[in-house]
Amino acid sequence: MAPQHGRRRARIAFSDSAAKQLESLTSEAEIHALDRALVVVSVDPDVGEPIPGDTAGPQLRQYTDDVEQVRVLYFVTALRTVVVVAYIEV
């Protein structure tokens, strides 16, 4: 019998502005907080709330981790890649 595998996690990519925010992270606590939020979003890209706005492009979503005080703005591509637009501390 073949082993059962769980659902595949989404790949995470960063926009240029999000990549610049990552470069400015200096503390282990900030890195841990962001990592925790990214794991949640990669496991379930639909976990975030849709942000109302223009429907011409991909649906922008936001995920807020109240434990770590982190908010991540992202969209999901057709191939289920999560593109982080911005990482914002709450």
Coordinates of C-alpha atoms in Angstrom, one line a residue:
M1 CA 0.0 0.0 0.0
A2 CA 1.4 3.4 -1.0
P3 CA 2.0 5.9 1.8
Q4 CA -0.6 8.7 2.2
H5 CA 0.7 12.2 1.7
G6 CA -0.9 15.3 2.9
R7 CA -1.8 18.2 0.7
R8 CA 1.3 19.9 -0.9
R9 CA 2.3 23.2 0.7
A10 CA 2.2 26.3 -1.5
R11 CA 5.4 27.8 -2.7
I12 CA 6.2 31.3 -1.2
A13 CA 7.6 34.1 -3.4
F14 CA 8.2 37.7 -2.5
S15 CA 7.5 40.9 -4.4
D16 CA 10.4 43.4 -4.6
S17 CA 8.9 45.5 -1.8
A18 CA 8.4 42.5 0.5
A19 CA 12.0 41.4 -0.3
K20 CA 13.3 44.8 0.9
Q21 CA 11.3 44.4 4.1
L22 CA 12.9 41.1 4.6
E23 CA 16.4 42.6 4.3
S24 CA 15.6 45.0 7.1
L25 CA 14.6 42.2 9.6
T26 CA 17.3 42.1 12.3
S27 CA 15.9 40.3 15.3
E28 CA 15.3 36.6 15.7
A29 CA 11.8 37.5 17.1
E30 CA 10.8 39.3 13.9
I31 CA 12.1 36.4 11.7
H32 CA 10.3 33.8 13.9
A33 CA 7.1 35.8 13.7
L34 CA 7.2 36.1 10.0
D35 CA 8.2 32.5 9.5
R36 CA 5.2 31.4 11.6
A37 CA 2.8 33.4 9.5
L38 CA 4.3 32.2 6.2
V39 CA 3.9 28.6 7.3
V40 CA 0.2 29.1 8.0
V41 CA -0.3 30.7 4.6
S42 CA 1.7 28.1 2.8
V43 CA -0.4 25.3 4.3
D44 CA -3.7 27.0 3.6
P45 CA -3.4 29.9 1.1
D46 CA -7.1 30.7 1.6
V47 CA -6.7 31.3 5.3
G48 CA -6.4 35.1 4.8
E49 CA -9.3 37.5 4.4
P50 CA -9.9 39.0 0.9
I51 CA -9.2 42.7 0.7
P52 CA -11.9 44.5 -1.2
G53 CA -10.6 46.3 -4.3
D54 CA -10.0 46.0 -8.0
T55 CA -11.0 42.7 -9.5
A56 CA -8.9 43.1 -12.6
G57 CA -5.8 41.4 -11.0
P58 CA -5.4 38.6 -8.5
Q59 CA -7.4 38.8 -5.3
L60 CA -5.2 40.5 -2.6
R61 CA -5.6 38.8 0.8
Q62 CA -4.4 39.6 4.3
Y63 CA -3.5 37.1 7.0
T64 CA -3.1 38.4 10.6
D65 CA -1.4 36.2 13.2
D66 CA -2.7 37.7 16.5
V67 CA -0.3 35.6 18.6
E68 CA 2.9 36.9 16.9
Q69 CA 1.4 40.3 16.0
V70 CA 2.1 40.0 12.2
R71 CA 0.1 40.8 9.2
V72 CA 1.0 39.6 5.7
L73 CA -0.5 40.9 2.5
Y74 CA -0.4 38.4 -0.4
F75 CA -2.1 36.9 -3.4
V76 CA -2.3 33.4 -4.8
T77 CA -1.4 32.6 -8.4
A78 CA -3.2 30.2 -10.6
L79 CA -0.5 27.6 -9.8
R80 CA -1.1 28.1 -6.1
T81 CA 2.1 30.0 -5.5
V82 CA 1.7 32.5 -2.7
V83 CA 3.2 35.9 -3.6
V84 CA 3.9 38.0 -0.5
V85 CA 3.3 41.6 -1.4
A86 CA 4.2 43.1 2.0
Y87 CA 5.0 42.0 5.5
I88 CA 3.5 44.4 8.1
E89 CA 4.0 44.2 11.8
V90 CA 0.7 44.9 13.6

